Amino acid sequence: MKSYVVKRDQRSLPDRLTRFKDELNEEQFRVVTAPAKAALVVAGAGTGKTRAITYRVAYLIEQGVSPQRILLATFTNRASREMLRRVESLTGSQNVHKVWGGTFHRIGNLILRRHAVSLGFDANYSILDSEDAKDFINVCIEDAAIDTKAKRFPKPEVVQDIISYANNTDAPIDEIVIEKYPYFEPITHQIKRVDEIYQARKIERNVMDYDDLLMNWKRLLIEKPEIATVYAEQFQHILVDEYQDTNKLQAEIIDLLAAKHRNVMVVGDDAQSIFAWRGAEFTNIYEFPKRYPEAELFKLETNYRSTPEILGLANVSIANNKKQFPKMLTAVKRSRDVKPALVPSSDVEQQSAFIASRILELRDEGTSLEDIAVIYRSHYHSVELQLELARRNIPYRVQSGVRFFEQAHIKDVVSYLRIIVNPRDELAWKRVLKMIPGIGSTTAARVFETIQMHKPAREQGRYQDAAAELPVSPSLTVGLVQDVPQAIPRLRSSEPFRKFIILLELLSSQENRNDPSKQISLILEHGYDAYLQENYENADSRAEDIRGLSMYAQRYDSTETFLSELALLSTEQFKEPAPLVGEDVVSAGDEDELLTLTSVHQAKGLEWKAVFIIWAAEGKFPSPRSLREIDSEEEERRLWYVSLTRAKDELYITYPLLMTDYNRQTVLQKPSRFVTECPPAMFEIWNLEEESLPTNDAPLILSAAEDFIN
């Protein structure tokens, strides 16, 4: 076979290259004009990664590469559209839309529409969204004849997560259950049976879920070599953005597509690989040079975001990771002679008061609330701060999802407390009743009707008047449900209902009824922990939230006072959140400016003028739960690095010196290992003073600061 190279008109190319050189820095220009072969671009935070990719696509088109022979895989479809719009502006080409651009799922869908018949599907297959897939799995659980009431079996969304994680990590379900869901190991064979039915049923019904768009794409390339050859030939150049966040399946697909030309350029930052918990594979980027020995390594190290002082701290911190591509970010910005502030506080209340005070000062100094963010490792770390912001009327949004006290698992636990304080709270009763296996909305309503008709009230014939006179005693709450089993016979032999009554007795006892912290612990220990495991894929994280809530509640001397305090977040200024869809953000106020509260994971890719990193204490950041896994300390340090590099001008790192732990022991906290492994000279240590500070606390803060310096 004879090859013929199509020559393009390149008369204007030198002029365009000159323009590119003017618009790019030297590092970016080398990436953009790299020779046609495998390339790994390690792009540090704030170094213009997107700009380099965009100009690379423009350069290829101007070099004569046909747009339809370029594949551009991005993290979001929006990113792809924006890049290609910019490419069209740079090149003036009307054919840029022919570039195969978008997420892996979008590109996989385009290819599968052409070849679905080869895999047993029709071309008009439907795509199941997450909710559809959950409902479909529920049907498969029924088909598998699993008695979910007789045995402890996970809810459909948890089964869905197990199957999805196995698919995306290319690992068997047995391994995933042992690694992430050990409490379901005895029923692994049943979960595998559901998966078998699910996979077969999707072909029968001509439907695919999101994971299938990748799995079937890979199957197509492996099982149909004639089709794989077509696409390996077509995609002369492959570019992948955010390569550090790809999973094993996505990396394998890229390798199959690049088999012929091997002109694959992957762009990412190994130091920002922070999504292992959802299947991202760090080794994809770290071991890329092993899979492509001929690959050229490029580094983007010129940072346009942060001050030299902030970058200096980030560079020293990430250098402690052994598995990485070493790099040294260099600031374009001039120094502001302001070091990152390390701010130890006497306790968590003072930490929150400091952050709120400093935010108000920054706003007075001209920094918009929109340019300020508070970053935390775990969502429950923001509890005290959210209440402090509410007290001071500082409007905020929670980038990491709904506000802490509006999360489903927190509302569940609080509902138990509400019925102890107010046994006639209908909404709270129905919420906790529906968590009991076998009780749905109808039965819950009947149970509550029985509770309304409690015997003392029935005898007097006027429930409302009688109820108002009922004494608030430890036995009242349990007494309200004593007639329920008789009123609804099938509950009489219900073991879950019996355990529910025992829990109410514990919560209502004289010893516990005015101890919200102990009550929350009892709820978690007497069934709710198991409920989380059966109903949520992130059960461990939610249980951690509840333990954090229990620690927070230790400061209240009665459950009623605790519940009243929570009502602060539901005042008129703070509107109720709407249901979350996709990447929606819940706002806590109607003001034009909103402060951002965010987890580290949600903060990735964003930036603010001033950033506060809170709870920078050992045992909080890094997360002790994350440190149970191999190599997790390095991922935690990458999370820390992402936090540091979000700040443009000012960075505040705070932690409380004293805290009361889950066992009610007062402990002295040390700064995070990520703080102490950096030279003290890189920080400006702030000593907090206030009129209400107990006289014995100020020396404690000074002493801790001096210990760190020394």
XYZ file of C-alpha atoms in Angstrom:
710
model
C 0.000 0.000 0.000
C 1.346 3.403 -0.954
C 0.994 6.347 1.438
C 0.342 9.844 0.115
C 0.780 12.900 2.320
C -1.704 15.710 1.674
C 0.136 19.034 1.654
C -1.572 22.152 2.984
C -0.959 25.790 2.268
C 1.512 26.899 4.970
C 2.525 30.290 3.586
C 1.117 32.179 6.592
C 2.398 29.722 9.213
C 5.553 31.642 10.263
C 3.467 34.754 10.994
C 1.062 32.724 13.113
C 3.891 31.055 14.980
C 5.289 34.483 15.768
C 1.913 35.464 17.169
C 1.730 32.267 19.226
C 5.166 33.011 20.653
C 4.000 36.474 21.673
C 0.875 35.119 23.399
C 2.465 32.178 25.241
C 5.289 31.890 27.716
C 8.309 29.798 26.782
C 7.089 26.675 28.614
C 3.660 26.836 26.993
C 5.139 27.484 23.549
C 7.282 24.336 23.786
C 4.180 22.286 24.603
C 2.127 23.825 21.816
C 4.787 23.227 19.131
C 5.962 19.824 20.401
C 6.777 17.191 17.749
C 4.187 14.577 16.884
C 4.837 11.864 19.458
C 3.776 10.882 22.961
C 4.034 13.735 25.462
C 3.379 14.161 29.172
C 2.667 17.737 30.250
C 2.935 18.168 34.017
C 1.044 21.421 34.529
C 1.318 22.950 37.999
C -1.539 24.863 39.613
C -2.278 28.205 37.952
C 0.205 27.713 35.090
C -2.144 28.150 32.126
C -2.835 24.490 31.336
C -6.073 25.196 29.456
C -4.372 27.877 27.377
C -1.632 25.441 26.357
C -4.127 22.756 25.288
C -6.201 25.253 23.322
C -3.217 26.597 21.434
C -1.979 23.046 20.812
C -5.203 22.148 19.004
C -5.002 25.406 17.019
C -1.360 24.668 16.127
C -2.203 21.160 14.899
C -4.985 22.477 12.658
C -2.722 25.175 11.263
C -0.073 22.516 10.655
C -2.531 20.797 8.338
C -4.012 18.166 10.644
C -7.657 17.634 9.743
C -9.944 18.505 12.711
C -11.759 15.164 12.532
C -8.434 13.419 13.168
C -8.054 15.149 16.548
C -9.586 13.750 19.743
C -9.809 16.122 22.717
C -10.973 14.444 25.951
C -11.861 16.906 28.715
C -13.236 16.715 32.245
C -16.482 18.487 31.302
C -18.284 19.109 28.030
C -18.377 22.807 28.890
C -14.561 22.896 29.032
C -14.393 21.264 25.618
C -16.859 23.730 24.074
C -14.948 26.688 25.486
C -11.600 25.370 24.240
C -12.912 24.697 20.737
C -14.606 28.105 20.593
C -11.233 29.642 21.373
C -9.532 27.426 18.757
C -11.984 28.672 16.137
C -11.155 32.247 17.105
C -7.423 31.557 16.843
C -7.492 29.723 13.525
C -10.477 31.240 11.764
C -11.316 27.696 10.646
C -14.958 26.825 10.072
C -14.295 23.105 10.624
C -13.229 23.194 14.274
C -16.583 21.653 15.226
C -15.367 18.443 13.553
C -12.831 17.891 16.340
C -13.934 14.945 18.487
C -14.199 16.937 21.689
C -15.917 16.342 25.024
C -15.912 14.018 28.000
C -15.018 10.355 27.650
C -18.705 9.510 28.015
C -19.754 11.879 25.234
C -17.134 10.609 22.785
C -17.872 6.993 23.730
C -21.567 7.571 23.019
C -20.793 9.019 19.566
C -18.774 5.932 18.635
C -21.207 3.430 20.159
C -24.131 4.932 18.239
C -22.326 3.833 15.079
C -21.424 0.326 16.233
C -23.876 -0.688 18.973
C -25.171 -3.576 16.831
C -21.745 -5.219 17.071
C -22.270 -5.535 20.840
C -25.873 -6.731 20.778
C -27.562 -3.324 21.127
C -29.595 -1.344 18.617
C -28.292 2.071 17.562
C -31.246 3.761 19.259
C -30.342 2.492 22.748
C -31.463 4.631 25.682
C -29.059 5.994 28.283
C -30.050 5.489 31.930
C -29.307 8.381 34.228
C -28.337 7.673 37.824
C -31.934 7.599 39.078
C -33.074 5.318 36.243
C -30.162 2.955 36.907
C -31.089 2.778 40.592
C -34.692 1.872 39.746
C -33.486 -0.705 37.226
C -31.228 -2.340 39.837
C -34.178 -2.452 42.233
C -36.069 -4.534 39.666
C -33.045 -6.825 39.327
C -32.928 -7.308 43.119
C -36.558 -8.441 42.972
C -35.779 -10.778 40.050
C -32.924 -12.310 42.054
C -35.552 -13.319 44.655
C -33.571 -11.716 47.486
C -35.565 -11.225 50.664
C -34.288 -7.775 51.564
C -36.407 -7.678 54.696
C -35.244 -10.998 56.117
C -31.580 -10.249 55.492
C -29.528 -7.119 55.715
C -29.189 -6.141 52.043
C -27.952 -2.793 50.691
C -30.331 -0.349 49.045
C -30.280 -0.148 45.206
C -28.134 3.013 45.214
C -25.447 1.249 47.268
C -25.497 -1.798 44.959
C -25.262 0.649 42.058
C -22.185 2.267 43.598
C -20.491 -1.117 44.169
C -21.081 -2.161 40.556
C -20.010 1.226 39.181
C -16.792 1.351 41.214
C -15.916 -2.186 40.069
C -16.532 -1.212 36.441
C -14.479 1.975 36.531
C -11.534 0.436 38.359
C -11.671 -2.725 36.219
C -11.762 -4.844 39.384
C -13.994 -7.797 40.360
C -16.899 -7.142 42.694
C -15.424 -9.541 45.276
C -12.379 -7.291 45.702
C -14.422 -4.097 45.850
C -16.696 -5.468 48.574
C -13.728 -6.605 50.697
C -11.919 -3.289 50.189
C -14.756 -0.762 50.544
C -17.798 -2.620 51.920
C -16.483 -5.388 54.229
C -19.780 -5.490 56.134
C -21.457 -6.874 52.974
C -18.912 -9.649 52.414
C -21.302 -12.462 53.533
C -23.751 -11.495 50.743
C -21.189 -10.873 47.983
C -22.616 -13.751 45.938
C -26.048 -12.103 45.996
C -24.629 -8.742 44.878
C -22.829 -10.523 42.003
C -26.093 -12.246 41.064
C -27.846 -8.872 40.895
C -25.023 -7.559 38.691
C -25.371 -10.517 36.307
C -29.109 -9.919 35.954
C -28.511 -6.166 35.570
C -25.982 -6.586 32.749
C -28.164 -9.085 30.868
C -31.343 -7.072 31.364
C -29.747 -3.924 29.913
C -29.043 -5.727 26.640
C -32.583 -7.137 26.591
C -34.073 -3.687 27.110
C -31.590 -1.913 24.796
C -30.361 0.482 27.476
C -26.930 1.518 28.776
C -25.934 3.352 31.917
C -23.090 5.902 32.073
C -20.498 3.255 32.916
C -21.542 1.206 29.878
C -20.546 4.073 27.596
C -16.958 3.431 28.685
C -17.104 -0.332 29.228
C -18.765 -1.029 25.890
C -16.412 1.384 24.127
C -13.482 -0.621 25.467
C -15.208 -3.904 24.577
C -15.731 -2.651 21.059
C -12.042 -1.818 20.647
C -10.928 -5.192 22.037
C -13.529 -7.558 20.599
C -13.822 -5.910 17.172
C -10.251 -5.370 15.928
C -11.458 -4.206 12.519
C -13.348 -1.345 14.185
C -10.440 -0.584 16.522
C -8.145 -0.288 13.497
C -10.429 2.331 11.934
C -10.339 4.612 14.984
C -6.666 4.006 15.725
C -5.988 5.241 12.210
C -8.457 8.125 12.374
C -7.238 9.703 15.604
C -3.877 10.973 14.502
C -3.584 13.196 17.584
C -5.123 12.544 20.999
C -5.128 15.128 23.783
C -6.378 14.384 27.306
C -7.008 17.114 29.879
C -6.953 16.473 33.665
C -5.241 13.148 33.038
C -4.507 12.708 36.756
C -8.262 12.299 37.316
C -8.805 9.517 34.777
C -9.650 6.015 35.939
C -8.126 2.750 34.764
C -10.838 2.177 32.169
C -10.340 5.593 30.562
C -6.563 5.173 30.400
C -6.960 1.781 28.724
C -9.291 3.276 26.109
C -6.754 5.997 25.280
C -3.982 3.419 24.944
C -6.113 1.370 22.528
C -6.937 4.420 20.402
C -3.295 5.558 20.343
C -1.995 2.141 19.293
C -1.079 3.192 15.737
C 0.169 6.794 15.855
C 1.074 7.058 19.576
C 0.655 10.826 19.240
C -1.039 11.120 22.622
C -0.490 14.231 24.730
C -1.767 13.947 28.284
C -1.952 17.058 30.448
C -2.392 17.155 34.206
C -0.796 17.632 37.583
C 0.155 14.573 39.588
C 0.231 16.839 42.671
C -3.510 17.453 42.243
C -4.628 13.839 41.925
C -7.228 13.783 44.718
C -10.127 11.619 43.500
C -8.973 8.072 44.284
C -12.125 7.601 46.395
C -14.254 7.698 43.245
C -11.988 5.509 41.114
C -9.374 7.926 39.727
C -6.069 6.109 39.253
C -2.970 8.076 40.261
C -0.700 5.598 38.500
C -2.167 6.603 35.119
C -0.145 9.815 35.093
C 2.711 8.634 37.318
C 3.455 5.582 35.163
C 2.712 7.165 31.775
C 6.444 7.230 30.887
C 6.567 3.454 31.454
C 3.737 2.837 28.988
C 5.194 5.352 26.522
C 8.989 5.180 26.934
C 9.427 7.545 23.994
C 7.273 10.231 25.651
C 8.744 13.689 26.082
C 8.205 15.320 29.476
C 7.156 18.969 29.631
C 6.601 21.015 32.775
C 4.514 24.147 33.202
C 5.904 25.808 36.326
C 5.204 29.513 35.789
C 2.321 30.344 38.094
C 0.049 33.333 37.376
C -2.208 32.927 40.407
C -0.407 33.126 43.742
C 2.185 35.240 45.525
C 5.772 33.936 45.932
C 5.183 33.363 49.654
C 2.157 31.110 49.051
C 3.899 29.213 46.272
C 7.002 28.772 48.425
C 4.922 27.046 51.074
C 3.170 24.861 48.472
C 6.485 23.853 46.871
C 8.070 22.838 50.174
C 4.974 20.952 51.289
C 4.466 18.814 48.165
C 8.190 18.035 48.025
C 7.560 15.607 50.899
C 5.722 13.242 48.539
C 7.946 10.483 47.207
C 5.774 9.524 44.228
C 5.692 12.618 42.033
C 7.218 14.515 39.139
C 9.317 17.128 40.966
C 8.559 20.704 39.967
C 9.055 24.180 41.375
C 6.271 26.675 40.828
C 7.564 30.183 40.153
C 5.364 33.226 40.714
C 4.747 35.881 38.096
C 3.162 38.057 40.780
C 5.378 40.333 42.815
C 5.743 39.714 46.528
C 3.247 41.477 48.817
C 5.537 40.906 51.811
C 2.751 38.916 53.465
C 3.528 35.397 54.613
C 0.837 32.749 55.017
C -0.648 33.207 58.496
C -0.672 30.319 60.959
C -3.378 31.036 63.520
C -3.712 28.721 66.547
C -6.849 29.402 68.581
C -7.800 28.379 72.096
C -10.795 26.330 70.909
C -13.121 25.864 67.964
C -15.358 28.787 69.005
C -12.428 31.172 68.927
C -11.379 29.742 65.568
C -14.831 30.542 64.154
C -14.881 33.996 65.771
C -11.480 34.830 64.292
C -12.471 33.736 60.785
C -15.723 35.712 60.878
C -13.954 38.816 62.244
C -11.157 38.654 59.704
C -13.610 38.148 56.832
C -15.495 41.295 57.859
C -12.187 43.203 58.018
C -11.199 41.991 54.551
C -14.544 43.140 53.197
C -14.055 46.550 54.808
C -10.607 46.688 53.204
C -12.143 46.222 49.772
C -12.068 42.445 49.226
C -15.464 41.193 48.075
C -16.961 38.197 49.862
C -16.982 36.558 46.424
C -13.167 36.644 46.544
C -12.934 34.852 49.909
C -13.238 31.130 50.637
C -13.060 28.849 53.644
C -11.708 25.381 52.826
C -12.004 22.267 54.993
C -11.100 18.578 54.722
C -14.452 17.214 55.951
C -17.852 18.831 55.757
C -18.569 18.570 59.495
C -15.571 20.820 60.196
C -17.724 23.762 59.118
C -20.475 23.267 61.741
C -19.386 25.913 64.250
C -18.391 28.326 61.513
C -21.783 28.124 59.818
C -23.482 29.047 63.086
C -21.019 31.910 63.689
C -21.632 33.278 60.190
C -25.382 33.070 60.787
C -25.053 35.008 64.059
C -23.070 37.745 62.326
C -25.319 37.858 59.255
C -22.466 37.027 56.871
C -24.064 35.518 53.757
C -22.446 32.364 52.371
C -22.796 29.512 49.931
C -21.778 25.925 50.606
C -19.873 24.729 47.556
C -19.588 21.201 48.958
C -23.336 20.544 48.894
C -26.159 21.389 51.266
C -25.564 23.184 54.545
C -24.433 20.806 57.263
C -27.688 20.738 59.231
C -29.788 20.261 56.076
C -28.134 16.971 55.085
C -30.433 13.952 55.181
C -28.452 11.971 57.750
C -28.156 14.960 60.092
C -31.906 15.637 59.820
C -32.570 11.963 60.583
C -30.616 12.118 63.839
C -32.068 15.485 64.819
C -35.588 14.067 64.275
C -34.993 11.553 67.060
C -34.047 14.391 69.381
C -37.093 16.392 68.355
C -39.518 13.650 69.386
C -37.794 13.330 72.767
C -38.192 17.070 73.385
C -41.632 17.317 71.765
C -43.450 13.938 71.602
C -46.199 15.483 69.460
C -43.864 16.492 66.571
C -45.624 14.784 63.640
C -42.939 15.389 60.992
C -40.167 14.086 63.223
C -42.167 10.960 64.131
C -42.904 10.127 60.513
C -39.291 10.653 59.482
C -37.875 8.236 62.086
C -40.676 5.704 61.641
C -40.031 5.431 57.905
C -36.427 4.437 58.651
C -37.716 1.242 60.274
C -37.772 -1.692 57.794
C -41.288 -2.502 56.691
C -42.766 0.888 57.526
C -43.693 3.127 54.627
C -45.637 6.372 54.462
C -49.030 4.717 55.010
C -47.952 2.665 58.025
C -46.059 5.628 59.474
C -49.250 7.699 59.253
C -51.241 4.956 61.009
C -48.616 4.655 63.731
C -48.729 8.375 64.350
C -52.535 8.306 64.444
C -52.242 5.702 67.187
C -49.762 7.913 69.012
C -52.221 10.792 68.772
C -54.853 8.595 70.384
C -52.625 7.871 73.387
C -54.654 6.288 76.186
C -54.757 9.184 78.707
C -56.012 11.508 75.987
C -58.503 8.938 74.683
C -60.044 8.503 78.107
C -60.590 12.250 78.499
C -62.027 12.518 74.993
C -60.151 15.687 74.123
C -56.636 14.936 72.904
C -55.347 18.493 72.466
C -56.242 19.611 75.982
C -55.055 16.382 77.527
C -51.841 16.360 75.569
C -50.977 19.818 76.796
C -51.282 18.511 80.382
C -49.200 15.366 79.849
C -46.119 15.471 82.081
C -42.750 15.548 80.345
C -41.254 12.457 81.941
C -38.681 9.902 80.828
C -41.418 7.396 80.093
C -43.687 9.699 78.105
C -42.173 9.103 74.657
C -42.201 5.334 75.084
C -45.675 5.510 76.538
C -46.931 7.214 73.405
C -46.084 4.131 71.308
C -47.161 1.415 73.755
C -50.474 0.813 71.960
C -48.996 0.781 68.449
C -48.236 -2.979 68.174
C -51.790 -3.746 69.277
C -53.234 -1.227 66.829
C -51.107 -2.518 63.919
C -50.746 -6.286 64.446
C -47.827 -6.992 62.098
C -45.569 -4.670 64.147
C -46.162 -6.883 67.181
C -43.495 -9.370 66.015
C -41.246 -6.813 64.355
C -37.695 -7.011 65.717
C -36.715 -3.615 64.203
C -39.700 -1.975 65.917
C -38.735 -3.585 69.225
C -35.206 -2.168 68.871
C -36.739 1.214 68.055
C -38.659 1.144 71.355
C -35.480 0.205 73.241
C -33.671 3.148 71.656
C -36.491 5.515 72.681
C -36.219 4.227 76.230
C -32.511 4.945 76.248
C -32.951 8.420 74.792
C -35.759 9.249 77.228
C -34.027 7.949 80.345
C -33.319 10.371 83.156
C -29.613 9.857 82.576
C -29.642 10.760 78.886
C -32.649 12.957 78.119
C -30.797 16.267 78.635
C -27.524 15.153 77.086
C -27.762 15.716 73.309
C -24.214 14.494 72.728
C -24.872 11.152 74.440
C -28.233 10.845 72.667
C -26.609 11.315 69.244
C -24.008 8.662 70.103
C -26.752 6.249 71.167
C -28.679 6.783 67.929
C -25.572 5.984 65.886
C -24.693 2.923 67.972
C -28.225 1.472 68.131
C -29.030 0.956 64.494
C -28.362 4.154 62.599
C -24.790 3.164 61.684
C -26.175 0.020 60.009
C -28.863 2.146 58.333
C -26.156 4.359 56.818
C -24.255 1.364 55.472
C -27.366 -0.049 53.840
C -28.567 3.236 52.333
C -25.534 5.383 51.413
C -22.416 4.650 49.406
C -20.476 7.160 51.560
C -21.645 5.683 54.861
C -18.293 6.152 56.629
C -18.205 9.843 55.787
C -21.764 10.347 57.036
C -21.017 8.482 60.266
C -18.027 10.788 60.724
C -20.375 13.768 60.341
C -22.627 12.399 63.078
C -19.704 11.848 65.451
C -18.688 15.423 64.721
C -22.235 16.542 65.549
C -22.040 14.623 68.836
C -18.797 16.391 69.754
C -20.343 19.741 68.841
C -23.404 19.013 71.017
C -21.265 18.509 74.149
C -21.380 22.225 74.861
C -25.169 22.223 75.462
C -26.700 21.358 78.835
C -30.045 20.308 77.370
C -31.383 18.825 74.154
C -33.971 21.591 73.932
C -31.251 24.286 73.981
C -29.287 22.373 71.332
C -32.293 22.161 69.001
C -33.110 25.821 69.528
C -29.564 26.774 68.554
C -29.842 24.818 65.304
C -32.844 26.937 64.382
C -30.414 29.834 63.850
C -29.701 28.494 60.380
C -33.357 28.619 59.417
C -34.020 32.289 60.063
C -35.594 34.485 57.400
C -32.239 35.597 56.049
C -31.265 32.048 55.192
C -33.566 30.493 52.669
C -34.244 26.767 52.502
C -32.068 24.960 49.958
C -33.609 23.540 46.830
C -32.946 19.894 45.888
C -29.451 19.512 44.496
C -29.013 18.474 40.876
C -25.599 17.764 39.431
C -23.166 20.488 40.424
C -25.729 22.915 41.841
C -24.653 25.094 44.734
C -26.850 25.964 47.707
C -26.824 29.627 48.693
C -27.525 30.711 52.234
C -28.587 34.272 51.522
C -30.012 36.565 48.859
C -27.206 39.138 48.969
C -25.142 40.001 45.894
C -21.946 38.884 47.612
C -21.580 35.422 49.104
C -18.683 33.942 51.014
C -17.755 30.439 49.799
C -17.474 27.477 52.173
C -16.080 24.436 50.390
C -14.488 21.056 50.833
C -11.073 20.629 49.232
C -12.454 18.319 46.559
C -15.023 20.883 45.442
C -12.430 23.681 45.501
C -10.206 22.091 42.851
C -9.931 24.292 39.765
C -11.129 27.410 41.624
C -9.269 30.369 43.128
C -9.876 33.250 45.545
C -7.939 36.295 46.711
C -8.110 35.199 50.360
C -8.376 31.610 51.574
C -8.863 30.215 55.091
C -7.922 26.563 55.678
C -9.621 25.502 58.911
C -9.033 22.598 61.307
C -5.421 22.247 60.132
C -4.775 19.910 63.057
C -3.350 16.423 63.250
C -6.232 13.957 63.171
C -8.423 16.367 61.189
C -6.313 17.205 58.142
C -5.091 14.653 57.133
C -8.270 12.681 57.714
C -7.604 9.702 59.995
C -10.176 7.671 58.060
C -8.257 8.230 54.815
C -4.942 7.241 56.378
C -6.094 3.660 56.809
C -5.282 2.955 53.159
C -1.923 2.412 51.463
C -0.389 5.538 49.906
C -3.205 7.638 51.385
C -0.870 10.033 53.222
C 0.495 11.201 49.885
C -3.033 11.740 48.555
C -3.865 13.700 51.715
C -0.780 15.845 51.119
C -1.979 16.439 47.546
C -5.290 17.613 49.036
C -3.312 19.985 51.257
C -1.385 21.226 48.212
C -4.636 21.894 46.341
C -5.898 23.874 49.347
C -2.760 26.039 49.492
C -2.728 26.780 45.781
C -6.320 28.101 45.714
C -5.117 31.331 47.387
C -4.011 34.250 45.244
C -2.966 36.919 47.773
C -3.703 35.936 51.382
C -3.670 32.554 53.106
C -4.788 31.827 56.694
C -4.242 28.396 58.247
C -6.138 27.879 61.512
C -6.593 25.148 64.114
C -7.943 24.960 67.697
C -5.507 23.975 70.446
C -8.102 22.398 72.715
C -11.042 20.216 71.774
C -13.320 17.690 73.402
C -13.163 14.394 71.553
C -15.893 11.834 70.899
C -15.198 10.200 74.274
C -15.586 13.551 76.071
C -11.905 13.835 76.829
C -10.310 17.273 76.532
C -7.231 16.915 74.349
C -4.456 19.253 73.266
C -4.208 19.307 69.497
C -1.055 19.550 67.452
C -0.855 21.371 64.146
C -1.180 19.121 61.098
C 1.905 17.219 59.981
C 1.558 19.216 56.759
C 2.214 22.358 58.802
C 5.062 21.062 60.957
C 6.982 19.561 58.028
C 7.487 23.102 56.646
C 10.009 25.552 58.178
C 8.371 27.912 60.728
C 9.988 30.863 58.935
C 7.524 30.343 56.066
C 4.614 31.359 58.325
C 3.601 34.476 60.156
C 2.211 33.180 63.453
C -0.731 35.159 64.795
C -1.493 35.268 68.516
C -5.210 35.791 69.102
C -6.252 38.121 71.905
C -9.717 39.071 73.058
C -11.262 40.549 76.168
C -13.291 37.422 76.910
C -10.322 35.081 76.562
C -9.719 33.268 79.887
C -6.462 34.387 81.425
C -5.003 30.893 81.343
C -5.586 30.428 77.577
C -3.415 33.215 76.167
C -0.174 31.687 77.507
C -1.310 28.349 76.061
C -1.550 29.804 72.550
C 1.760 31.620 72.900
C 3.412 28.462 74.214
C 2.111 26.370 71.313
C 3.318 28.952 68.800
C 6.742 29.094 70.445
C 7.002 25.292 70.462
C 6.352 25.251 66.724
C 8.912 27.997 66.034
C 11.526 26.270 68.161
